[in-house]
PDB file of C-alpha atoms in Angstrom:
ATOM      1  CA  MET R   1      -6.670 -63.378  97.775  1.00 51.00           C
ATOM      2  CA  LEU R   2      -4.757 -60.364  96.473  1.00 46.00           C
ATOM      3  CA  ALA R   3      -1.541 -62.380  96.356  1.00 49.00           C
ATOM      4  CA  LEU R   4      -3.254 -65.136  94.338  1.00 50.00           C
ATOM      5  CA  ARG R   5      -4.616 -62.581  91.875  1.00 45.00           C
ATOM      6  CA  ASP R   6      -1.173 -61.036  91.457  1.00 42.00           C
ATOM      7  CA  MET R   7       0.329 -64.486  90.874  1.00 45.00           C
ATOM      8  CA  TYR R   8      -2.311 -65.244  88.238  1.00 44.00           C
ATOM      9  CA  GLN R   9      -1.563 -61.987  86.422  1.00 44.00           C
ATOM     10  CA  LEU R  10       2.158 -62.764  86.447  1.00 44.00           C
ATOM     11  CA  LEU R  11       1.631 -66.258  85.059  1.00 49.00           C
ATOM     12  CA  ARG R  12      -0.860 -64.942  82.514  1.00 47.00           C
ATOM     13  CA  TRP R  13       1.892 -62.826  80.984  1.00 46.00           C
ATOM     14  CA  ARG R  14       4.362 -65.721  80.989  1.00 48.00           C
ATOM     15  CA  LEU R  15       2.385 -68.930  80.327  1.00 53.00           C
ATOM     16  CA  ILE R  16       0.869 -69.206  76.871  1.00 48.00           C
ATOM     17  CA  ALA R  17      -1.699 -71.814  77.944  1.00 52.00           C
ATOM     18  CA  LEU R  18      -3.404 -69.384  80.339  1.00 48.00           C
ATOM     19  CA  ARG R  19      -4.069 -67.040  77.441  1.00 48.00           C
ATOM     20  CA  TYR R  20      -6.015 -69.759  75.649  1.00 50.00           C
ATOM     21  CA  LEU R  21      -8.184 -70.242  78.735  1.00 55.00           C
ATOM     22  CA  GLY R  22      -9.084 -66.564  78.626  1.00 50.00           C
ATOM     23  CA  LYS R  23      -9.948 -66.865  74.948  1.00 49.00           C
ATOM     24  CA  LEU R  24     -12.537 -69.573  75.649  1.00 52.00           C
ATOM     25  CA  ARG R  25     -14.691 -67.199  77.705  1.00 49.00           C
ATOM     26  CA  SER R  26     -15.897 -65.315  74.640  1.00 48.00           C
ATOM     27  CA  TYR R  27     -16.013 -68.253  72.212  1.00 46.00           C
ATOM     28  CA  PHE R  28     -19.759 -68.737  72.304  1.00 49.00           C
ATOM     29  CA  THR R  29     -20.651 -65.045  72.106  1.00 47.00           C
ATOM     30  CA  SER R  30     -18.871 -64.247  68.825  1.00 48.00           C
ATOM     31  CA  ARG R  31     -20.667 -64.259  65.513  1.00 48.00           C
ATOM     32  CA  PRO R  32     -19.102 -64.997  62.107  1.00 45.00           C
ATOM     33  CA  HIS R  33     -19.129 -62.373  59.362  1.00 47.00           C
ATOM     34  CA  SER R  34     -17.219 -63.778  56.443  1.00 46.00           C
ATOM     35  CA  ASP R  35     -18.435 -61.848  53.391  1.00 53.00           C
ATOM     36  CA  VAL R  36     -15.306 -61.255  51.310  1.00 46.00           C
ATOM     37  CA  ARG R  37     -14.288 -57.644  50.686  1.00 52.00           C
ATOM     38  CA  THR R  38     -10.860 -58.119  49.081  1.00 57.00           C
ATOM     39  CA  THR R  39      -8.780 -60.936  47.694  1.00 58.00           C
ATOM     40  CA  VAL R  40      -6.430 -62.277  50.342  1.00 60.00           C
ATOM     41  CA  ASP R  41      -3.401 -63.357  48.361  1.00 71.00           C
ATOM     42  CA  GLU R  42      -1.519 -66.521  49.085  1.00 79.00           C
ATOM     43  CA  ARG R  43       1.529 -64.848  50.648  1.00 87.00           C
ATOM     44  CA  LEU R  44      -0.412 -63.175  53.468  1.00 92.00           C
ATOM     45  CA  ALA R  45      -2.533 -66.266  54.085  1.00 91.00           C
ATOM     46  CA  THR R  46       0.312 -68.794  54.079  1.00 92.00           C
ATOM     47  CA  GLN R  47       3.455 -66.811  54.919  1.00 95.00           C
ATOM     48  CA  GLY R  48       1.954 -64.192  57.226  1.00 96.00           C
ATOM     49  CA  TYR R  49       3.184 -61.032  55.487  1.00 97.00           C
ATOM     50  CA  ASP R  50       2.637 -58.924  52.383  1.00 96.00           C
ATOM     51  CA  THR R  51       3.165 -55.444  50.966  1.00 96.00           C
ATOM     52  CA  GLY R  52       0.773 -52.831  52.359  1.00 97.00           C
ATOM     53  CA  PRO R  53      -0.694 -49.561  51.018  1.00 97.00           C
ATOM     54  CA  THR R  54       1.223 -46.286  50.717  1.00 98.00           C
ATOM     55  CA  LEU R  55       0.454 -43.009  52.460  1.00 98.00           C
ATOM     56  CA  SER R  56       0.382 -39.890  50.294  1.00 98.00           C
ATOM     57  CA  PRO R  57       3.042 -37.153  50.695  1.00 98.00           C
ATOM     58  CA  GLU R  58       0.247 -34.812  51.846  1.00 98.00           C
ATOM     59  CA  ASP R  59      -0.819 -37.175  54.633  1.00 98.00           C
ATOM     60  CA  LEU R  60       2.785 -37.686  55.712  1.00 98.00           C
ATOM     61  CA  ALA R  61       3.358 -33.936  55.914  1.00 98.00           C
ATOM     62  CA  ARG R  62       0.167 -33.519  57.931  1.00 98.00           C
ATOM     63  CA  ILE R  63       1.192 -36.243  60.388  1.00 98.00           C
ATOM     64  CA  ARG R  64       4.611 -34.694  60.929  1.00 98.00           C
ATOM     65  CA  THR R  65       3.020 -31.309  61.567  1.00 98.00           C
ATOM     66  CA  LEU R  66       0.337 -32.664  63.920  1.00 97.00           C
ATOM     67  CA  TYR R  67       2.804 -34.559  66.115  1.00 98.00           C
ATOM     68  CA  ALA R  68       5.897 -32.332  65.996  1.00 98.00           C
ATOM     69  CA  ASP R  69       5.276 -30.853  69.448  1.00 97.00           C
ATOM     70  CA  ARG R  70       4.667 -34.269  71.047  1.00 97.00           C
ATOM     71  CA  ILE R  71       7.833 -35.651  69.503  1.00 97.00           C
ATOM     72  CA  ALA R  72       9.793 -32.726  70.931  1.00 97.00           C
ATOM     73  CA  GLN R  73       8.470 -33.564  74.408  1.00 96.00           C
ATOM     74  CA  VAL R  74       9.486 -37.244  74.363  1.00 96.00           C
ATOM     75  CA  ILE R  75      11.977 -38.180  77.090  1.00 93.00           C
ATOM     76  CA  PRO R  76      13.636 -41.546  76.297  1.00 92.00           C
ATOM     77  CA  LYS R  77      13.590 -44.145  79.072  1.00 87.00           C
ATOM     78  CA  PRO R  78      16.665 -46.221  79.960  1.00 84.00           C
ATOM     79  CA  GLY R  79      14.761 -49.543  80.027  1.00 79.00           C
ATOM     80  CA  GLY R  80      11.597 -51.253  78.865  1.00 82.00           C
ATOM     81  CA  HIS R  81      10.273 -50.570  75.379  1.00 87.00           C
ATOM     82  CA  PRO R  82      12.364 -47.989  73.479  1.00 93.00           C
ATOM     83  CA  PHE R  83       9.347 -46.243  71.996  1.00 94.00           C
ATOM     84  CA  VAL R  84       6.215 -44.303  72.917  1.00 96.00           C
ATOM     85  CA  ASN R  85       2.780 -44.045  71.313  1.00 97.00           C
ATOM     86  CA  LEU R  86       1.872 -40.467  70.363  1.00 98.00           C
ATOM     87  CA  VAL R  87      -1.806 -41.056  69.489  1.00 98.00           C
ATOM     88  CA  GLY R  88      -4.289 -40.073  72.194  1.00 97.00           C
ATOM     89  CA  PRO R  89      -8.038 -39.517  72.634  1.00 97.00           C
ATOM     90  CA  GLU R  90      -7.674 -35.948  71.352  1.00 97.00           C
ATOM     91  CA  ASP R  91      -6.772 -37.404  67.931  1.00 97.00           C
ATOM     92  CA  LEU R  92     -10.113 -39.160  67.420  1.00 97.00           C
ATOM     93  CA  ASP R  93     -11.107 -36.974  64.507  1.00 97.00           C
ATOM     94  CA  PRO R  94     -12.101 -38.115  60.988  1.00 97.00           C
ATOM     95  CA  GLU R  95      -9.708 -35.519  59.566  1.00 97.00           C
ATOM     96  CA  ASN R  96      -6.721 -37.141  61.276  1.00 98.00           C
ATOM     97  CA  PRO R  97      -4.720 -38.894  58.510  1.00 98.00           C
ATOM     98  CA  ILE R  98      -3.773 -41.785  60.804  1.00 98.00           C
ATOM     99  CA  LEU R  99      -7.440 -42.555  61.460  1.00 98.00           C
ATOM    100  CA  ARG R 100      -8.237 -42.237  57.755  1.00 98.00           C
ATOM    101  CA  PHE R 101      -5.414 -44.665  57.002  1.00 98.00           C
ATOM    102  CA  ALA R 102      -6.539 -47.180  59.646  1.00 98.00           C
ATOM    103  CA  PHE R 103     -10.145 -47.284  58.393  1.00 98.00           C
ATOM    104  CA  SER R 104      -9.306 -47.247  54.692  1.00 97.00           C
ATOM    105  CA  PRO R 105     -10.473 -50.207  52.570  1.00 96.00           C
ATOM    106  CA  ALA R 106      -6.818 -51.029  51.844  1.00 96.00           C
ATOM    107  CA  ILE R 107      -6.346 -51.880  55.544  1.00 97.00           C
ATOM    108  CA  LEU R 108      -9.708 -52.537  57.189  1.00 96.00           C
ATOM    109  CA  ASP R 109     -11.110 -54.663  54.366  1.00 94.00           C
ATOM    110  CA  ARG R 110      -7.868 -56.604  54.153  1.00 94.00           C
ATOM    111  CA  ALA R 111      -8.133 -57.363  57.878  1.00 95.00           C
ATOM    112  CA  HIS R 112     -11.754 -58.429  57.421  1.00 95.00           C
ATOM    113  CA  ASP R 113     -10.720 -61.057  54.895  1.00 92.00           C
ATOM    114  CA  TYR R 114      -7.621 -62.197  56.768  1.00 94.00           C
ATOM    115  CA  PHE R 115      -9.770 -63.046  59.789  1.00 94.00           C
ATOM    116  CA  GLY R 116     -12.762 -64.272  57.806  1.00 92.00           C
ATOM    117  CA  GLY R 117     -14.801 -61.393  59.202  1.00 93.00           C
ATOM    118  CA  ARG R 118     -14.242 -62.406  62.834  1.00 94.00           C
ATOM    119  CA  PHE R 119     -11.909 -59.706  64.116  1.00 96.00           C
ATOM    120  CA  ARG R 120     -11.510 -56.694  66.371  1.00 96.00           C
ATOM    121  CA  PHE R 121      -9.534 -53.472  66.260  1.00 96.00           C
ATOM    122  CA  ASP R 122      -6.714 -53.765  68.773  1.00 97.00           C
ATOM    123  CA  SER R 123      -4.804 -50.512  68.375  1.00 97.00           C
ATOM    124  CA  ILE R 124      -4.080 -47.443  66.274  1.00 98.00           C
ATOM    125  CA  GLN R 125      -0.660 -46.077  67.174  1.00 98.00           C
ATOM    126  CA  LEU R 126       2.014 -43.673  66.007  1.00 98.00           C
ATOM    127  CA  LEU R 127       5.181 -45.012  67.578  1.00 98.00           C
ATOM    128  CA  TYR R 128       8.173 -42.756  68.083  1.00 97.00           C
ATOM    129  CA  SER R 129      11.299 -44.907  68.605  1.00 97.00           C
ATOM    130  CA  TRP R 130      14.435 -43.339  70.020  1.00 96.00           C
ATOM    131  CA  PRO R 131      18.076 -44.355  69.485  1.00 95.00           C
ATOM    132  CA  THR R 132      19.536 -46.928  71.858  1.00 93.00           C
ATOM    133  CA  GLU R 133      22.963 -48.401  72.532  1.00 90.00           C
ATOM    134  CA  GLY R 134      24.231 -51.529  74.244  1.00 88.00           C
ATOM    135  CA  LYS R 135      22.128 -54.485  75.352  1.00 88.00           C
ATOM    136  CA  LEU R 136      18.919 -55.099  73.415  1.00 89.00           C
ATOM    137  CA  LEU R 137      15.716 -54.129  75.211  1.00 84.00           C
ATOM    138  CA  GLU R 138      12.286 -55.830  75.287  1.00 82.00           C
ATOM    139  CA  SER R 139      10.838 -55.476  71.767  1.00 84.00           C
ATOM    140  CA  GLN R 140      14.314 -55.251  70.212  1.00 92.00           C
ATOM    141  CA  MET R 141      14.749 -58.975  70.864  1.00 94.00           C
ATOM    142  CA  TRP R 142      13.142 -61.673  68.756  1.00 96.00           C
ATOM    143  CA  HIS R 143       9.620 -62.439  69.946  1.00 95.00           C
ATOM    144  CA  ARG R 144       6.043 -63.118  68.927  1.00 95.00           C
ATOM    145  CA  ASP R 145       3.088 -61.084  70.161  1.00 92.00           C
ATOM    146  CA  TYR R 146       0.820 -63.071  72.456  1.00 87.00           C
ATOM    147  CA  GLY R 147      -2.216 -60.810  72.531  1.00 88.00           C
ATOM    148  CA  ASP R 148      -3.920 -63.437  70.386  1.00 93.00           C
ATOM    149  CA  SER R 149      -3.327 -66.604  68.381  1.00 93.00           C
ATOM    150  CA  LYS R 150      -3.699 -64.647  65.128  1.00 96.00           C
ATOM    151  CA  SER R 151      -3.029 -60.933  64.630  1.00 97.00           C
ATOM    152  CA  LEU R 152      -2.342 -58.454  61.868  1.00 97.00           C
ATOM    153  CA  HIS R 153      -0.081 -55.406  61.898  1.00 97.00           C
ATOM    154  CA  CYS R 154       0.030 -52.814  59.187  1.00 98.00           C
ATOM    155  CA  VAL R 155       3.334 -51.009  59.770  1.00 98.00           C
ATOM    156  CA  ALA R 156       3.788 -47.758  57.824  1.00 98.00           C
ATOM    157  CA  TYR R 157       6.914 -45.618  58.010  1.00 98.00           C
ATOM    158  CA  VAL R 158       6.440 -41.861  58.413  1.00 98.00           C
ATOM    159  CA  ASN R 159      10.144 -41.224  57.833  1.00 97.00           C
ATOM    160  CA  GLU R 160      12.361 -43.168  55.457  1.00 97.00           C
ATOM    161  CA  VAL R 161      13.878 -46.373  56.816  1.00 97.00           C
ATOM    162  CA  LEU R 162      16.558 -47.348  54.334  1.00 97.00           C
ATOM    163  CA  THR R 163      19.502 -48.521  56.455  1.00 96.00           C
ATOM    164  CA  PRO R 164      19.983 -50.612  59.638  1.00 95.00           C
ATOM    165  CA  GLU R 165      20.594 -47.379  61.560  1.00 95.00           C
ATOM    166  CA  HIS R 166      17.007 -46.300  60.829  1.00 96.00           C
ATOM    167  CA  GLY R 167      15.647 -49.250  62.857  1.00 95.00           C
ATOM    168  CA  PRO R 168      13.798 -51.361  60.267  1.00 96.00           C
ATOM    169  CA  PHE R 169      11.148 -53.899  61.255  1.00 97.00           C
ATOM    170  CA  GLY R 170      12.737 -57.368  61.077  1.00 97.00           C
ATOM    171  CA  PHE R 171      10.849 -60.667  60.901  1.00 98.00           C
ATOM    172  CA  VAL R 172      10.716 -64.225  59.620  1.00 98.00           C
ATOM    173  CA  ASP R 173       7.624 -65.556  57.897  1.00 97.00           C
ATOM    174  CA  ARG R 174       5.207 -67.928  59.576  1.00 96.00           C
ATOM    175  CA  ILE R 175       6.726 -70.938  57.800  1.00 97.00           C
ATOM    176  CA  ASP R 176      10.242 -70.258  59.124  1.00 98.00           C
ATOM    177  CA  THR R 177       8.783 -69.328  62.528  1.00 97.00           C
ATOM    178  CA  ARG R 178       7.984 -73.028  62.933  1.00 96.00           C
ATOM    179  CA  ARG R 179      11.721 -73.703  63.040  1.00 97.00           C
ATOM    180  CA  ILE R 180      11.978 -71.842  66.368  1.00 96.00           C
ATOM    181  CA  ALA R 181      11.693 -74.091  69.412  1.00 94.00           C
ATOM    182  CA  ALA R 182       8.241 -74.206  70.994  1.00 89.00           C
ATOM    183  CA  SER R 183       7.926 -73.244  74.641  1.00 86.00           C
ATOM    184  CA  PRO R 184       5.083 -73.004  77.192  1.00 86.00           C
ATOM    185  CA  PHE R 185       6.602 -69.668  78.181  1.00 84.00           C
ATOM    186  CA  ILE R 186       6.673 -66.429  76.227  1.00 86.00           C
ATOM    187  CA  ARG R 187      10.185 -66.053  74.826  1.00 91.00           C
ATOM    188  CA  ARG R 188      12.511 -63.100  74.164  1.00 93.00           C
ATOM    189  CA  ILE R 189      15.382 -64.461  72.089  1.00 95.00           C
ATOM    190  CA  SER R 190      18.856 -63.074  71.404  1.00 95.00           C
ATOM    191  CA  ASP R 191      20.145 -62.812  67.832  1.00 96.00           C
ATOM    192  CA  GLU R 192      22.690 -65.557  68.457  1.00 96.00           C
ATOM    193  CA  GLN R 193      20.167 -68.051  69.835  1.00 97.00           C
ATOM    194  CA  PHE R 194      17.615 -67.140  67.179  1.00 97.00           C
ATOM    195  CA  ALA R 195      20.144 -67.738  64.378  1.00 97.00           C
ATOM    196  CA  ARG R 196      20.960 -71.178  65.782  1.00 97.00           C
ATOM    197  CA  GLU R 197      17.306 -72.190  65.895  1.00 97.00           C
ATOM    198  CA  LEU R 198      16.407 -70.616  62.537  1.00 97.00           C
ATOM    199  CA  GLY R 199      19.151 -72.486  60.696  1.00 97.00           C
ATOM    200  CA  ASP R 200      18.889 -71.767  56.970  1.00 96.00           C
ATOM    201  CA  GLY R 201      15.583 -69.926  57.338  1.00 97.00           C
ATOM    202  CA  VAL R 202      15.303 -66.436  55.881  1.00 97.00           C
ATOM    203  CA  LEU R 203      15.584 -63.215  57.901  1.00 97.00           C
ATOM    204  CA  ARG R 204      13.401 -60.536  56.308  1.00 97.00           C
ATOM    205  CA  THR R 205      13.897 -56.815  56.865  1.00 97.00           C
ATOM    206  CA  PHE R 206      11.305 -54.216  55.911  1.00 97.00           C
ATOM    207  CA  TYR R 207      13.089 -51.227  54.464  1.00 97.00           C
ATOM    208  CA  GLY R 208      10.979 -48.498  52.911  1.00 97.00           C
ATOM    209  CA  GLU R 209      10.553 -44.929  51.821  1.00 98.00           C
ATOM    210  CA  ALA R 210       8.341 -42.682  53.931  1.00 98.00           C
ATOM    211  CA  GLY R 211       4.736 -43.768  53.443  1.00 98.00           C
ATOM    212  CA  GLU R 212       5.410 -47.395  52.506  1.00 98.00           C
ATOM    213  CA  SER R 213       3.940 -50.167  54.634  1.00 98.00           C
ATOM    214  CA  VAL R 214       3.931 -53.901  55.253  1.00 98.00           C
ATOM    215  CA  PHE R 215       1.360 -56.353  56.615  1.00 98.00           C
ATOM    216  CA  VAL R 216       2.737 -58.877  59.134  1.00 98.00           C
ATOM    217  CA  ASP R 217       1.019 -61.321  61.473  1.00 98.00           C
ATOM    218  CA  PRO R 218       3.025 -60.669  64.686  1.00 97.00           C
ATOM    219  CA  ALA R 219       1.411 -63.591  66.524  1.00 96.00           C
ATOM    220  CA  ASN R 220       2.659 -66.093  63.949  1.00 97.00           C
ATOM    221  CA  CYS R 221       5.849 -64.423  62.707  1.00 98.00           C
ATOM    222  CA  TYR R 222       8.832 -63.928  64.993  1.00 97.00           C
ATOM    223  CA  HIS R 223       9.992 -60.317  64.728  1.00 97.00           C
ATOM    224  CA  TYR R 224      11.835 -57.448  66.344  1.00 95.00           C
ATOM    225  CA  GLY R 225      11.733 -53.670  66.019  1.00 88.00           C
ATOM    226  CA  SER R 226      13.009 -50.258  67.113  1.00 89.00           C
ATOM    227  CA  ARG R 227      16.737 -51.008  66.858  1.00 94.00           C
ATOM    228  CA  CYS R 228      17.336 -47.365  65.999  1.00 94.00           C
ATOM    229  CA  LYS R 229      20.455 -45.250  65.850  1.00 95.00           C
ATOM    230  CA  VAL R 230      18.341 -42.326  64.629  1.00 96.00           C
ATOM    231  CA  PRO R 231      14.713 -41.630  65.617  1.00 96.00           C
ATOM    232  CA  ARG R 232      12.012 -43.565  63.775  1.00 97.00           C
ATOM    233  CA  LEU R 233       8.340 -42.671  63.365  1.00 98.00           C
ATOM    234  CA  ALA R 234       5.930 -45.402  62.281  1.00 98.00           C
ATOM    235  CA  ILE R 235       2.194 -46.063  62.264  1.00 98.00           C
ATOM    236  CA  PHE R 236       1.072 -49.407  63.687  1.00 98.00           C
ATOM    237  CA  VAL R 237      -2.537 -50.451  63.025  1.00 98.00           C
ATOM    238  CA  THR R 238      -3.259 -53.798  64.690  1.00 98.00           C
ATOM    239  CA  PHE R 239      -6.160 -56.252  64.575  1.00 98.00           C
ATOM    240  CA  ASN R 240      -6.879 -59.428  66.536  1.00 97.00           C
ATOM    241  CA  THR R 241      -9.571 -62.076  66.308  1.00 96.00           C
ATOM    242  CA  ASP R 242     -12.944 -61.433  67.915  1.00 93.00           C
ATOM    243  CA  ARG R 243     -11.782 -63.671  70.809  1.00 92.00           C
ATOM    244  CA  PRO R 244      -8.407 -62.155  71.752  1.00 93.00           C
ATOM    245  CA  PHE R 245      -6.277 -63.275  74.678  1.00 91.00           C
ATOM    246  CA  VAL R 246      -5.873 -59.642  75.715  1.00 89.00           C
ATOM    247  CA  GLY R 247      -8.340 -56.814  75.155  1.00 90.00           C
ATOM    248  CA  PRO R 248      -7.681 -53.767  72.948  1.00 94.00           C
ATOM    249  CA  VAL R 249      -5.401 -50.952  74.084  1.00 94.00           C
ATOM    250  CA  PRO R 250      -7.000 -48.203  76.238  1.00 95.00           C
ATOM    251  CA  LEU R 251      -7.554 -45.848  73.283  1.00 94.00           C
ATOM    252  CA  ILE R 252      -9.911 -48.377  71.694  1.00 96.00           C
ATOM    253  CA  ARG R 253     -11.260 -49.945  74.896  1.00 94.00           C
ATOM    254  CA  ASN R 254     -11.984 -46.758  76.830  1.00 96.00           C
ATOM    255  CA  HIS R 255     -13.029 -44.564  73.905  1.00 97.00           C
ATOM    256  CA  ALA R 256     -14.890 -47.049  71.728  1.00 95.00           C
ATOM    257  CA  ARG R 257     -17.872 -44.707  71.241  1.00 95.00           C
ATOM    258  CA  ASP R 258     -15.621 -41.889  70.076  1.00 97.00           C
ATOM    259  CA  VAL R 259     -13.785 -44.211  67.692  1.00 97.00           C
ATOM    260  CA  LEU R 260     -17.165 -45.433  66.429  1.00 97.00           C
ATOM    261  CA  ARG R 261     -18.211 -41.866  65.693  1.00 97.00           C
ATOM    262  CA  VAL R 262     -15.088 -41.408  63.572  1.00 98.00           C
ATOM    263  CA  ALA R 263     -15.584 -44.771  61.865  1.00 98.00           C
ATOM    264  CA  ARG R 264     -19.143 -43.865  60.855  1.00 97.00           C
ATOM    265  CA  GLU R 265     -17.880 -40.801  59.010  1.00 98.00           C
ATOM    266  CA  LEU R 266     -14.937 -42.549  57.386  1.00 98.00           C
ATOM    267  CA  ARG R 267     -16.797 -45.720  56.353  1.00 97.00           C
ATOM    268  CA  PRO R 268     -20.447 -44.857  55.622  1.00 97.00           C
ATOM    269  CA  ASP R 269     -20.513 -47.970  53.417  1.00 96.00           C
ATOM    270  CA  LEU R 270     -20.348 -50.190  56.518  1.00 96.00           C
ATOM    271  CA  SER R 271     -23.266 -50.802  58.853  1.00 95.00           C
ATOM    272  CA  ASP R 272     -23.394 -49.383  62.349  1.00 95.00           C
ATOM    273  CA  ALA R 273     -23.742 -52.908  63.731  1.00 95.00           C
ATOM    274  CA  TYR R 274     -20.602 -54.029  61.920  1.00 96.00           C
ATOM    275  CA  LEU R 275     -18.508 -51.078  63.077  1.00 97.00           C
ATOM    276  CA  SER R 276     -19.783 -51.430  66.642  1.00 96.00           C
ATOM    277  CA  ARG R 277     -18.828 -55.093  66.641  1.00 95.00           C
ATOM    278  CA  ILE R 278     -15.243 -54.655  65.443  1.00 96.00           C
ATOM    279  CA  LEU R 279     -14.718 -51.778  67.889  1.00 96.00           C
ATOM    280  CA  GLY R 280     -16.455 -53.354  70.872  1.00 91.00           C
ATOM    281  CA  ALA R 281     -18.684 -50.279  71.135  1.00 83.00           C
TER     282      ALA R 281
END
């Protein structure tokens, strides 16, 4: 029995179809909430990306100060993902600028409209990416995220990312993503293979000053990240539908009540029922 369960878990992370089966389990328990809070422009709706909000210099300075000690303690790993999330349960405070950013109308209300009100918080992260050399690792290769059939990242740089050495977020829009060969398996694609399949599609690279951000649907836009030659610090706020393939990250899943407490203070304009629903609390 244990061997069968292990085999299922392995296939679940490789076969896309098994993720859809998991999604069906919660189909009949979700409830629509589609009141419009912002205007979803055509580019985000049709192309899967758009310009995001900008963090203030004061918030950026506060973030750097809050996480300086944790950054100093990071020990890069030789394999796997070349980054680590610095946000933990101790950061669930309404005064934390990352939490304020994540629950701001410029992000949360935009997510509400992108998903037609049927969405969940997946993660709130501050990712520290370290320099790497040689063969590309995991997330440095072209891929889509398969936590859901529709997702939304807001990626905000805490330090400037103005050159390739800074490790910019690279992607193609959802229209050009359709050029990439479909597969029943989750793919990690080399630059050479990706270029052949993309043809004359457009590679997009998000360069930005500290504080600037971009919205991207990582489930529908092929992308890569963290190809750094110098350290990079970036906020990733991620949302999925209310029927995701994979549940939220442990910070949201295991501390939903604490996140809800913060959300109540930051968004008193939203009902407790609404906040509880999008946080799974």
